[in-house]
Amino acid sequence: MPSIKRRDFLKATTAAAALGAPALQALLWSKEAAAQLGDTLTIAYNVSPPSWDPNTGPSSVSPGLTSIYRTLFDPYVVQREDLSLAPGVCDQFAWNGDKSAITMHVRKGVTWQDGRPLTPADVAWNLNRLSTFAAPLQSIFASIKNIKVAGDSVSFDVTPWRANMLERLTFLGCYLIPPHYYEKVGKEGFEKAPMGSGPYQIEQFERGSFLRLRAYKGYWGGAPAFDTVVFKFATDAATRIAEIERGSSDLTVDMPWEEFDRLKTRPGLTGVAHPTTDIAMIFLHNLGVMADPNVRKAAVHAIDKKLICDRIQRGYAKPIDTLLAPEYKGYDASITTPYDPKLATELLAKSGFSRDKPVEITIQTTRGYKPKDYETVQAIVEMWRRVGIKANIEVYEIAKHFELRTQHKLAPAAFYNWGNSTADPESSLGSAMFSKSPHTSWKGGEVDAALSALFIEKDEAKRMAGYKAANRMIAENAYILPLFQFFQPVVYKSALNYKPHLAGFVLPYSIGRK
């Protein structure tokens, strides 16, 4: 990055003083710094890994960490930008004829980052760990049974059946780690010096600050465009904006929309805002006042989702009324929960609440993790106030959300962005609402009964019809509060070749130069 001598800097700031901050900002803006690319790809990112075991604990249920974990670790199966499955470490994979078992062929020539070959026995060890130990996802992967190795292939039964088990092997909790290394160094040793088989290996890590990675020369997929990748961790959007604006980072994500519109037109920069499989929603639980259907339904009908999408999200979002986005299987546009503040007021009145005597709750939210997350919640709180719901905002970091959710200690209402890269209703509707899921806030009742039957339904037409019916039941009873489908804003140097991922992942290995 070009240097600025102290005397030149002082001259520039003195000259700009009379013109104000915008002129100063323009003088300090370096077109060359913005456009220039070196051997290092630097990403200003909005979440930092709290742990290096990608398959257990709260880290295993955080979609935002996928971009980092996928850089160090390989999943069993790779997912393309359009969410279709592609060969990876397992270069062949399929259900058997009656869909009771999955067989995967392990690619030859794959090595761990210490040079040791990755074997079918290693894959089997990881599958066994996933199915028996990988809490909080163990309840899902407990369906993996009777793991067998035959030559270069690994097979396992899926009992009880899970329709999207193959797709799940691309995503949360499904990253391969080396058995020989983990058993040698143990849990603590792995945390200090993690190792995988991915395209990059760790060179330096400062928790909460940055991660420096270097290309693994023996990677089976070939050399990446950049020898070094740096993730700078910036949970606040202002820092990420500053990073890309001054040229200190080459790419960043999830800034406020007005900043996205401004930055994407700057010299040397460009940007893309694309719909993702992430949805904005509010978890509700069935304790206290939230056990009252009138309160829950009023909370839903009081929110003008279109206004939020048009004004706060600047048109970079789509209102939704169920836990399925349009790209998901089983999406049903006929299920609606319309904005109706009059109805919301009447519902609250039935339970003895009004603007003069409001029902009081806490709503939790992140601030700056996703575009306009806090501002969205502020608008919702005001809409609720007008009908008789007094909500107090509690701000937390995304890591705290996962911690509280795993312990089932979320507030009565908790804003969240739900990621579902499988685009299957089991991974969104099923995981978010089944009481034994590590992801849910709602507990039990008719929801569990309906979903339990769908988890083992092998007839695809019946399964989709069942999820549509469950979706309608959930919407009509306000067991959860879907808001809108997220778009992901990404701003990057125009010299980069960047392709958006439908799940919102930013994968350094797939980023090249123009």
Short mmCIF file of C-alpha atoms in Angstrom, two decimals:
data_model
loop_
_atom_site.label_atom_id
_atom_site.label_comp_id
_atom_site.label_asym_id
_atom_site.label_seq_id
_atom_site.Cartn_x
_atom_site.Cartn_y
_atom_site.Cartn_z
CA MET A 1 0.00 0.00 0.00
CA PRO A 2 1.48 3.39 -0.96
CA SER A 3 2.85 5.37 2.03
CA ILE A 4 1.95 8.98 2.88
CA LYS A 5 4.70 11.18 4.30
CA ARG A 6 3.86 13.04 7.49
CA ARG A 7 4.28 16.51 5.97
CA ASP A 8 2.05 15.57 3.03
CA PHE A 9 -0.56 14.19 5.39
CA LEU A 10 -0.54 17.44 7.41
CA LYS A 11 -0.86 19.51 4.25
CA ALA A 12 -3.82 17.41 3.14
CA THR A 13 -5.62 17.61 6.45
CA THR A 14 -5.02 21.38 6.72
CA ALA A 15 -6.35 21.94 3.22
CA ALA A 16 -9.40 19.81 3.93
CA ALA A 17 -10.21 21.34 7.29
CA ALA A 18 -12.18 24.20 5.80
CA LEU A 19 -14.14 21.80 3.61
CA GLY A 20 -15.16 19.42 6.41
CA ALA A 21 -15.04 15.64 6.96
CA PRO A 22 -16.26 14.53 3.50
CA ALA A 23 -13.41 16.37 1.79
CA LEU A 24 -10.90 14.94 4.24
CA GLN A 25 -12.24 11.47 3.58
CA ALA A 26 -11.88 12.00 -0.17
CA LEU A 27 -8.29 13.21 0.19
CA LEU A 28 -7.33 10.19 2.25
CA TRP A 29 -9.02 7.80 -0.16
CA SER A 30 -6.40 6.04 -2.25
CA LYS A 31 -7.60 4.64 -5.53
CA GLU A 32 -4.39 2.66 -5.85
CA ALA A 33 -4.81 1.16 -2.38
CA ALA A 34 -8.36 0.14 -3.16
CA ALA A 35 -7.53 -1.57 -6.43
CA GLN A 36 -4.15 -3.09 -5.67
CA LEU A 37 -3.89 -6.82 -5.00
CA GLY A 38 -0.84 -8.55 -3.57
CA ASP A 39 -0.14 -12.17 -2.68
CA THR A 40 -2.39 -11.87 0.37
CA LEU A 41 -6.20 -11.87 0.29
CA THR A 42 -7.50 -9.95 3.29
CA ILE A 43 -11.12 -10.30 4.37
CA ALA A 44 -12.78 -8.10 7.00
CA TYR A 45 -15.19 -10.59 8.54
CA ASN A 46 -18.04 -10.33 11.03
CA VAL A 47 -17.53 -13.40 13.23
CA SER A 48 -14.53 -15.03 14.91
CA PRO A 49 -14.19 -18.74 15.77
CA PRO A 50 -14.51 -19.33 19.52
CA SER A 51 -13.18 -22.86 19.09
CA TRP A 52 -11.20 -24.90 16.55
CA ASP A 53 -13.15 -28.12 16.84
CA PRO A 54 -15.63 -27.49 14.01
CA ASN A 55 -17.85 -30.45 14.90
CA THR A 56 -18.78 -29.94 18.54
CA GLY A 57 -20.07 -27.21 20.83
CA PRO A 58 -21.70 -23.89 19.84
CA SER A 59 -19.21 -23.46 16.94
CA SER A 60 -20.76 -26.42 15.15
CA VAL A 61 -24.12 -24.67 14.81
CA SER A 62 -22.86 -21.29 13.57
CA PRO A 63 -23.30 -20.96 9.77
CA GLY A 64 -21.19 -17.79 9.80
CA LEU A 65 -18.12 -19.83 10.69
CA THR A 66 -18.48 -21.98 7.57
CA SER A 67 -16.37 -19.57 5.51
CA ILE A 68 -13.48 -20.03 7.96
CA TYR A 69 -13.86 -23.74 8.67
CA ARG A 70 -14.20 -24.59 4.96
CA THR A 71 -10.85 -22.86 4.38
CA LEU A 72 -9.01 -25.11 6.84
CA PHE A 73 -11.11 -28.28 6.82
CA ASP A 74 -12.74 -30.29 4.04
CA PRO A 75 -16.36 -31.44 4.39
CA TYR A 76 -17.29 -34.93 3.24
CA VAL A 77 -19.06 -33.54 0.17
CA VAL A 78 -18.66 -30.12 -1.49
CA GLN A 79 -21.51 -27.74 -2.21
CA ARG A 80 -21.39 -25.48 -5.26
CA GLU A 81 -22.52 -21.84 -5.24
CA ASP A 82 -26.02 -22.90 -6.37
CA LEU A 83 -26.17 -25.48 -3.51
CA SER A 84 -25.83 -28.48 -5.83
CA LEU A 85 -23.54 -31.26 -4.62
CA ALA A 86 -20.10 -31.75 -6.15
CA PRO A 87 -17.19 -34.20 -5.70
CA GLY A 88 -14.76 -33.37 -2.91
CA VAL A 89 -12.80 -35.61 -0.57
CA CYS A 90 -15.56 -38.08 -1.35
CA ASP A 91 -15.62 -37.96 -5.13
CA GLN A 92 -18.61 -40.28 -5.46
CA PHE A 93 -21.63 -40.45 -3.16
CA ALA A 94 -25.14 -41.85 -3.43
CA TRP A 95 -28.07 -43.40 -1.60
CA ASN A 96 -28.69 -47.09 -2.24
CA GLY A 97 -31.81 -48.23 -4.06
CA ASP A 98 -34.26 -48.12 -1.16
CA LYS A 99 -32.62 -45.05 0.42
CA SER A 100 -31.69 -46.87 3.60
CA ALA A 101 -27.92 -46.33 3.31
CA ILE A 102 -25.31 -44.00 1.79
CA THR A 103 -22.04 -45.04 0.16
CA MET A 104 -19.16 -42.61 -0.42
CA HIS A 105 -15.96 -43.27 -2.38
CA VAL A 106 -12.88 -41.58 -0.92
CA ARG A 107 -10.75 -39.75 -3.47
CA LYS A 108 -7.20 -41.00 -3.91
CA GLY A 109 -4.33 -38.59 -3.33
CA VAL A 110 -5.90 -36.53 -0.54
CA THR A 111 -3.54 -35.78 2.34
CA TRP A 112 -3.75 -34.19 5.74
CA GLN A 113 -1.75 -31.00 6.16
CA ASP A 114 1.15 -32.96 7.69
CA GLY A 115 1.42 -34.94 4.45
CA ARG A 116 -0.13 -38.14 5.74
CA PRO A 117 -2.70 -39.74 3.39
CA LEU A 118 -6.38 -39.28 4.21
CA THR A 119 -7.86 -42.78 4.17
CA PRO A 120 -11.34 -44.35 4.14
CA ALA A 121 -10.65 -45.41 7.73
CA ASP A 122 -10.15 -41.72 8.59
CA VAL A 123 -13.54 -40.90 7.06
CA ALA A 124 -15.14 -43.74 9.03
CA TRP A 125 -13.55 -42.44 12.26
CA ASN A 126 -14.99 -38.99 11.61
CA LEU A 127 -18.44 -40.41 10.87
CA ASN A 128 -18.34 -42.43 14.07
CA ARG A 129 -17.35 -39.33 16.06
CA LEU A 130 -20.11 -37.34 14.36
CA SER A 131 -22.77 -39.92 15.19
CA THR A 132 -21.76 -40.58 18.80
CA PHE A 133 -20.05 -37.49 20.15
CA ALA A 134 -20.70 -34.34 18.16
CA ALA A 135 -23.08 -32.52 20.51
CA PRO A 136 -25.19 -30.45 20.02
CA LEU A 137 -25.80 -32.02 16.59
CA GLN A 138 -25.50 -35.59 17.79
CA SER A 139 -29.28 -36.02 17.91
CA ILE A 140 -29.36 -35.52 14.13
CA PHE A 141 -26.31 -37.55 13.20
CA ALA A 142 -27.19 -40.41 15.56
CA SER A 143 -29.00 -41.75 12.48
CA ILE A 144 -25.57 -42.72 11.07
CA LYS A 145 -25.19 -46.38 12.00
CA ASN A 146 -23.34 -49.52 10.93
CA ILE A 147 -20.36 -47.71 9.37
CA LYS A 148 -18.33 -49.98 7.09
CA VAL A 149 -15.12 -49.60 5.09
CA ALA A 150 -14.69 -51.63 1.90
CA GLY A 151 -11.66 -50.78 -0.19
CA ASP A 152 -11.81 -47.08 -1.03
CA SER A 153 -15.46 -46.74 -0.02
CA VAL A 154 -17.30 -46.03 3.21
CA SER A 155 -20.96 -46.87 3.73
CA PHE A 156 -23.43 -46.38 6.56
CA ASP A 157 -27.10 -46.96 7.29
CA VAL A 158 -29.41 -44.03 7.98
CA THR A 159 -31.66 -45.13 10.85
CA PRO A 160 -33.98 -43.40 11.70
CA TRP A 161 -34.13 -42.11 8.17
CA ARG A 162 -33.14 -38.53 7.35
CA ALA A 163 -34.13 -37.29 3.91
CA ASN A 164 -31.34 -34.72 3.64
CA MET A 165 -28.52 -36.65 5.29
CA LEU A 166 -26.37 -36.45 2.16
CA GLU A 167 -26.79 -32.66 1.92
CA ARG A 168 -26.03 -32.31 5.63
CA LEU A 169 -22.58 -33.81 5.06
CA THR A 170 -21.57 -30.55 3.34
CA PHE A 171 -22.38 -28.26 6.22
CA LEU A 172 -22.53 -27.76 10.00
CA GLY A 173 -20.49 -30.20 12.05
CA CYS A 174 -19.35 -32.16 9.01
CA TYR A 175 -15.68 -31.25 8.67
CA LEU A 176 -12.95 -33.87 8.51
CA ILE A 177 -10.22 -33.78 11.14
CA PRO A 178 -7.16 -36.13 11.24
CA PRO A 179 -7.68 -39.01 13.71
CA HIS A 180 -3.97 -39.71 14.13
CA TYR A 181 -3.23 -36.10 15.02
CA TYR A 182 -6.26 -35.51 17.24
CA GLU A 183 -5.61 -38.68 19.24
CA LYS A 184 -1.95 -37.69 19.64
CA VAL A 185 -2.43 -34.09 20.83
CA GLY A 186 -5.88 -34.37 22.40
CA LYS A 187 -8.62 -31.75 22.62
CA GLU A 188 -6.41 -29.02 24.11
CA GLY A 189 -3.57 -29.66 21.68
CA PHE A 190 -5.95 -29.49 18.73
CA GLU A 191 -7.31 -26.16 19.95
CA LYS A 192 -3.78 -24.76 20.08
CA ALA A 193 -2.73 -26.09 16.67
CA PRO A 194 -5.68 -27.29 14.55
CA MET A 195 -5.10 -29.20 11.33
CA GLY A 196 -7.28 -30.38 8.47
CA SER A 197 -7.01 -31.34 4.81
CA GLY A 198 -8.33 -28.06 3.36
CA PRO A 199 -6.71 -25.60 0.95
CA TYR A 200 -5.17 -23.45 3.69
CA GLN A 201 -3.42 -24.13 7.00
CA ILE A 202 -3.04 -21.89 10.02
CA GLU A 203 0.03 -19.69 10.27
CA GLN A 204 -1.06 -17.35 13.08
CA PHE A 205 -4.21 -16.80 15.10
CA GLU A 206 -5.00 -14.04 17.56
CA ARG A 207 -8.38 -14.78 19.12
CA GLY A 208 -10.90 -12.06 18.34
CA SER A 209 -8.36 -10.17 16.22
CA PHE A 210 -7.16 -11.99 13.09
CA LEU A 211 -6.39 -15.31 11.46
CA ARG A 212 -3.51 -15.72 9.00
CA LEU A 213 -3.55 -18.74 6.71
CA ARG A 214 -1.05 -20.01 4.15
CA ALA A 215 -1.83 -22.20 1.17
CA TYR A 216 -1.34 -25.93 1.75
CA LYS A 217 0.92 -26.96 -1.11
CA GLY A 218 -0.30 -30.55 -1.08
CA TYR A 219 -3.98 -29.71 -1.43
CA TRP A 220 -5.78 -32.18 -3.68
CA GLY A 221 -7.73 -29.43 -5.45
CA GLY A 222 -4.67 -27.52 -6.68
CA ALA A 223 -3.12 -24.18 -5.81
CA PRO A 224 -5.37 -21.21 -4.92
CA ALA A 225 -4.96 -17.75 -6.43
CA PHE A 226 -3.59 -16.34 -3.16
CA ASP A 227 -0.73 -17.82 -1.16
CA THR A 228 -1.92 -16.13 2.04
CA VAL A 229 -5.37 -15.35 3.40
CA VAL A 230 -6.04 -13.09 6.39
CA PHE A 231 -9.40 -12.89 8.15
CA LYS A 232 -9.64 -9.69 10.18
CA PHE A 233 -12.37 -10.09 12.76
CA ALA A 234 -14.58 -7.02 13.06
CA THR A 235 -17.94 -7.60 14.72
CA ASP A 236 -18.96 -3.96 14.19
CA ALA A 237 -19.87 -2.85 10.69
CA ALA A 238 -18.08 0.50 11.02
CA THR A 239 -14.71 -1.25 11.30
CA ARG A 240 -15.42 -3.44 8.28
CA ILE A 241 -16.40 -0.37 6.27
CA ALA A 242 -13.20 1.42 7.25
CA GLU A 243 -11.15 -1.63 6.31
CA ILE A 244 -12.47 -1.80 2.75
CA GLU A 245 -12.57 1.96 2.27
CA ARG A 246 -8.94 2.56 3.12
CA GLY A 247 -7.78 -0.49 1.18
CA SER A 248 -6.60 -2.45 4.23
CA SER A 249 -8.93 -5.30 3.32
CA ASP A 250 -9.78 -6.65 -0.11
CA LEU A 251 -13.32 -7.82 0.66
CA THR A 252 -15.93 -7.39 3.35
CA VAL A 253 -19.53 -8.37 4.04
CA ASP A 254 -22.74 -7.31 5.76
CA MET A 255 -22.52 -3.56 6.06
CA PRO A 256 -25.52 -1.18 6.25
CA TRP A 257 -27.23 -0.79 2.90
CA GLU A 258 -26.52 2.93 2.53
CA GLU A 259 -22.82 2.13 2.96
CA PHE A 260 -23.05 -0.69 0.43
CA ASP A 261 -24.64 1.62 -2.14
CA ARG A 262 -21.94 4.20 -1.52
CA LEU A 263 -18.91 1.88 -1.42
CA LYS A 264 -19.72 -0.18 -4.50
CA THR A 265 -19.33 2.94 -6.67
CA ARG A 266 -15.95 4.01 -5.27
CA PRO A 267 -12.95 3.82 -7.63
CA GLY A 268 -11.33 0.41 -7.45
CA LEU A 269 -14.27 -1.19 -5.67
CA THR A 270 -17.37 -3.07 -6.73
CA GLY A 271 -20.15 -4.86 -4.91
CA VAL A 272 -22.87 -7.46 -5.19
CA ALA A 273 -26.05 -7.91 -3.16
CA HIS A 274 -27.59 -11.31 -3.70
CA PRO A 275 -30.44 -13.25 -2.06
CA THR A 276 -29.25 -16.03 0.23
CA THR A 277 -30.85 -18.96 1.99
CA ASP A 278 -30.62 -16.95 5.22
CA ILE A 279 -33.86 -15.65 6.66
CA ALA A 280 -34.43 -13.05 9.36
CA MET A 281 -36.71 -14.36 12.07
CA ILE A 282 -37.57 -13.98 15.72
CA PHE A 283 -37.46 -17.03 17.97
CA LEU A 284 -40.38 -17.20 20.39
CA HIS A 285 -40.63 -19.56 23.34
CA ASN A 286 -43.70 -21.03 24.99
CA LEU A 287 -43.06 -19.80 28.52
CA GLY A 288 -44.72 -17.00 30.46
CA VAL A 289 -46.66 -14.52 28.33
CA MET A 290 -45.46 -16.20 25.12
CA ALA A 291 -47.52 -19.25 26.04
CA ASP A 292 -50.55 -17.04 25.29
CA PRO A 293 -51.46 -17.46 21.58
CA ASN A 294 -53.08 -14.02 21.54
CA VAL A 295 -49.78 -12.37 22.48
CA ARG A 296 -47.80 -14.33 19.89
CA LYS A 297 -50.30 -13.71 17.11
CA ALA A 298 -50.48 -10.02 17.98
CA ALA A 299 -46.69 -9.81 17.81
CA VAL A 300 -46.82 -11.24 14.28
CA HIS A 301 -49.70 -9.16 12.90
CA ALA A 302 -48.32 -5.90 14.32
CA ILE A 303 -45.21 -6.00 12.10
CA ASP A 304 -45.20 -4.32 8.68
CA LYS A 305 -42.59 -6.51 7.01
CA LYS A 306 -42.85 -4.79 3.65
CA LEU A 307 -42.12 -1.41 5.22
CA ILE A 308 -39.04 -2.87 6.95
CA CYS A 309 -37.80 -4.39 3.68
CA ASP A 310 -38.46 -1.23 1.66
CA ARG A 311 -37.22 1.37 4.14
CA ILE A 312 -34.73 -0.20 6.52
CA GLN A 313 -33.39 -2.90 4.19
CA ARG A 314 -33.64 -0.52 1.18
CA GLY A 315 -35.33 -3.13 -0.99
CA TYR A 316 -32.52 -5.65 -0.43
CA ALA A 317 -34.81 -8.19 1.24
CA LYS A 318 -38.01 -10.15 0.57
CA PRO A 319 -40.82 -10.37 3.15
CA ILE A 320 -41.66 -13.95 4.15
CA ASP A 321 -44.31 -15.48 6.38
CA THR A 322 -42.88 -18.97 6.90
CA LEU A 323 -39.50 -20.49 7.73
CA LEU A 324 -38.99 -21.36 4.07
CA ALA A 325 -37.51 -18.91 1.58
CA PRO A 326 -38.60 -19.11 -2.09
CA GLU A 327 -35.48 -21.14 -2.98
CA TYR A 328 -36.32 -23.85 -0.41
CA LYS A 329 -38.08 -27.08 -1.27
CA GLY A 330 -41.62 -27.06 0.11
CA TYR A 331 -42.05 -23.28 -0.12
CA ASP A 332 -45.73 -22.31 -0.19
CA ALA A 333 -46.51 -18.70 -1.12
CA SER A 334 -50.16 -19.13 -0.10
CA ILE A 335 -49.26 -19.21 3.61
CA THR A 336 -49.46 -15.62 4.83
CA THR A 337 -49.61 -13.71 8.13
CA PRO A 338 -50.68 -10.24 6.97
CA TYR A 339 -49.86 -6.94 8.61
CA ASP A 340 -52.99 -6.09 10.59
CA PRO A 341 -52.42 -3.80 13.61
CA LYS A 342 -56.18 -3.63 14.27
CA LEU A 343 -56.31 -7.41 14.64
CA ALA A 344 -53.19 -7.32 16.83
CA THR A 345 -54.86 -4.82 19.15
CA GLU A 346 -58.01 -6.95 19.38
CA LEU A 347 -56.01 -10.10 20.15
CA LEU A 348 -54.13 -8.39 22.98
CA ALA A 349 -57.38 -7.01 24.37
CA LYS A 350 -58.73 -10.56 24.69
CA SER A 351 -55.85 -11.27 27.07
CA GLY A 352 -56.27 -8.02 29.00
CA PHE A 353 -53.49 -6.00 27.36
CA SER A 354 -53.56 -2.60 25.66
CA ARG A 355 -51.38 0.42 24.97
CA ASP A 356 -52.21 1.67 28.45
CA LYS A 357 -51.59 -1.74 30.00
CA PRO A 358 -48.97 -3.35 27.71
CA VAL A 359 -47.57 -6.84 27.90
CA GLU A 360 -43.83 -6.52 28.60
CA ILE A 361 -41.10 -8.73 27.12
CA THR A 362 -37.39 -8.67 26.27
CA ILE A 363 -36.15 -9.02 22.70
CA GLN A 364 -32.52 -9.90 22.00
CA THR A 365 -30.59 -8.90 18.90
CA THR A 366 -27.14 -8.50 17.43
CA ARG A 367 -25.98 -5.04 16.37
CA GLY A 368 -24.05 -4.81 13.10
CA TYR A 369 -23.67 -8.55 12.57
CA LYS A 370 -26.18 -8.44 9.70
CA PRO A 371 -27.26 -5.36 7.72
CA LYS A 372 -29.57 -3.21 9.82
CA ASP A 373 -30.26 -5.94 12.38
CA TYR A 374 -30.51 -3.58 15.34
CA GLU A 375 -32.45 -0.97 13.36
CA THR A 376 -34.90 -3.66 12.24
CA VAL A 377 -35.54 -4.64 15.84
CA GLN A 378 -35.94 -0.97 16.81
CA ALA A 379 -38.66 -0.64 14.16
CA ILE A 380 -40.37 -3.81 15.37
CA VAL A 381 -40.33 -2.56 18.96
CA GLU A 382 -42.05 0.65 17.86
CA MET A 383 -44.66 -1.27 15.86
CA TRP A 384 -45.33 -3.46 18.89
CA ARG A 385 -45.63 -0.40 21.16
CA ARG A 386 -48.47 0.93 19.03
CA VAL A 387 -50.63 -2.14 19.70
CA GLY A 388 -49.75 -2.82 23.36
CA ILE A 389 -46.48 -4.75 23.50
CA LYS A 390 -43.62 -3.14 25.40
CA ALA A 391 -40.33 -4.75 24.36
CA ASN A 392 -36.97 -3.99 25.92
CA ILE A 393 -33.98 -4.49 23.62
CA GLU A 394 -30.99 -6.49 24.81
CA VAL A 395 -27.94 -6.46 22.52
CA TYR A 396 -25.57 -9.43 22.41
CA GLU A 397 -22.82 -10.87 20.22
CA ILE A 398 -23.75 -13.74 17.89
CA ALA A 399 -21.62 -16.17 19.92
CA LYS A 400 -23.76 -15.38 22.97
CA HIS A 401 -26.89 -16.16 20.98
CA PHE A 402 -25.61 -19.66 20.24
CA GLU A 403 -24.61 -20.18 23.85
CA LEU A 404 -28.01 -19.15 25.16
CA ARG A 405 -29.91 -21.06 22.49
CA THR A 406 -28.03 -24.28 23.19
CA GLN A 407 -28.92 -23.88 26.88
CA HIS A 408 -32.53 -22.94 26.01
CA LYS A 409 -32.11 -19.60 27.76
CA LEU A 410 -33.03 -17.13 25.01
CA ALA A 411 -35.32 -14.23 25.85
CA PRO A 412 -39.06 -14.51 25.00
CA ALA A 413 -38.16 -13.00 21.61
CA ALA A 414 -34.74 -13.30 19.94
CA PHE A 415 -33.84 -11.92 16.50
CA TYR A 416 -31.69 -14.27 14.42
CA ASN A 417 -30.62 -15.01 10.85
CA TRP A 418 -31.40 -18.64 10.07
CA GLY A 419 -29.05 -20.29 7.56
CA ASN A 420 -30.10 -23.39 5.63
CA SER A 421 -27.63 -24.32 2.93
CA THR A 422 -29.40 -27.62 2.23
CA ALA A 423 -32.54 -25.69 1.13
CA ASP A 424 -34.54 -28.59 2.59
CA PRO A 425 -37.41 -27.88 5.03
CA GLU A 426 -36.01 -30.39 7.52
CA SER A 427 -32.94 -28.18 8.00
CA SER A 428 -35.01 -25.06 8.62
CA LEU A 429 -38.54 -25.84 9.72
CA GLY A 430 -37.53 -29.15 11.31
CA SER A 431 -34.40 -27.95 13.08
CA ALA A 432 -35.89 -24.65 14.25
CA MET A 433 -39.09 -26.13 15.69
CA PHE A 434 -38.44 -29.72 16.89
CA SER A 435 -38.03 -29.58 20.66
CA LYS A 436 -35.06 -31.99 20.78
CA SER A 437 -33.14 -29.91 18.23
CA PRO A 438 -30.24 -27.81 19.56
CA HIS A 439 -31.53 -24.91 17.48
CA THR A 440 -35.04 -24.47 18.79
CA SER A 441 -36.66 -22.16 21.31
CA TRP A 442 -40.20 -23.52 21.06
CA LYS A 443 -40.88 -26.75 22.96
CA GLY A 444 -43.14 -29.64 22.09
CA GLY A 445 -46.84 -30.09 21.49
CA GLU A 446 -48.39 -30.63 18.10
CA VAL A 447 -45.25 -29.37 16.36
CA ASP A 448 -43.16 -32.30 17.59
CA ALA A 449 -45.79 -34.83 16.59
CA ALA A 450 -46.02 -33.49 13.04
CA LEU A 451 -42.26 -33.18 12.53
CA SER A 452 -41.42 -36.60 13.99
CA ALA A 453 -43.52 -38.23 11.29
CA LEU A 454 -41.95 -36.14 8.54
CA PHE A 455 -38.38 -36.94 9.58
CA ILE A 456 -38.92 -40.59 8.59
CA GLU A 457 -41.21 -40.08 5.57
CA LYS A 458 -39.52 -41.49 2.46
CA ASP A 459 -42.19 -40.56 -0.09
CA GLU A 460 -41.01 -37.16 -1.32
CA ALA A 461 -44.43 -35.91 -2.39
CA LYS A 462 -45.93 -36.82 0.99
CA ARG A 463 -42.95 -35.30 2.79
CA MET A 464 -43.29 -31.94 1.00
CA ALA A 465 -47.07 -31.91 1.52
CA GLY A 466 -46.47 -32.64 5.19
CA TYR A 467 -44.00 -29.80 5.58
CA LYS A 468 -46.39 -27.40 3.89
CA ALA A 469 -49.10 -28.46 6.35
CA ALA A 470 -46.71 -28.09 9.30
CA ASN A 471 -45.64 -24.69 8.00
CA ARG A 472 -49.26 -23.56 7.87
CA MET A 473 -49.91 -24.82 11.39
CA ILE A 474 -46.85 -23.00 12.73
CA ALA A 475 -47.82 -19.77 10.96
CA GLU A 476 -51.44 -19.89 12.12
CA ASN A 477 -50.39 -20.43 15.75
CA ALA A 478 -47.45 -17.99 15.66
CA TYR A 479 -44.95 -20.46 17.09
CA ILE A 480 -42.16 -18.45 15.47
CA LEU A 481 -41.95 -15.10 13.68
CA PRO A 482 -40.38 -15.12 10.19
CA LEU A 483 -39.57 -11.65 8.83
CA PHE A 484 -37.73 -11.59 5.52
CA GLN A 485 -35.20 -13.30 3.29
CA PHE A 486 -31.77 -11.74 3.62
CA PHE A 487 -29.68 -10.39 0.78
CA GLN A 488 -25.94 -10.44 1.44
CA PRO A 489 -23.98 -7.29 0.61
CA VAL A 490 -20.37 -7.96 -0.40
CA VAL A 491 -17.96 -5.15 -1.33
CA TYR A 492 -14.59 -6.06 -2.80
CA LYS A 493 -11.74 -4.75 -4.89
CA SER A 494 -12.69 -4.75 -8.55
CA ALA A 495 -9.53 -6.68 -9.43
CA LEU A 496 -10.98 -9.72 -7.64
CA ASN A 497 -13.01 -12.42 -9.33
CA TYR A 498 -15.73 -13.14 -6.76
CA LYS A 499 -18.74 -15.40 -7.24
CA PRO A 500 -21.62 -15.15 -4.69
CA HIS A 501 -22.69 -18.28 -2.84
CA LEU A 502 -26.42 -18.85 -2.33
CA ALA A 503 -25.76 -19.82 1.31
CA GLY A 504 -23.79 -16.62 1.88
CA PHE A 505 -20.41 -18.30 2.32
CA VAL A 506 -17.23 -16.39 1.46
CA LEU A 507 -14.72 -19.06 0.47
CA PRO A 508 -11.16 -17.78 -0.16
CA TYR A 509 -10.19 -20.82 -2.23
CA SER A 510 -12.88 -19.92 -4.80
CA ILE A 511 -11.82 -16.26 -5.08
CA GLY A 512 -9.45 -15.40 -7.92
CA ARG A 513 -7.98 -12.50 -9.84
CA LYS A 514 -9.41 -10.93 -12.95
#
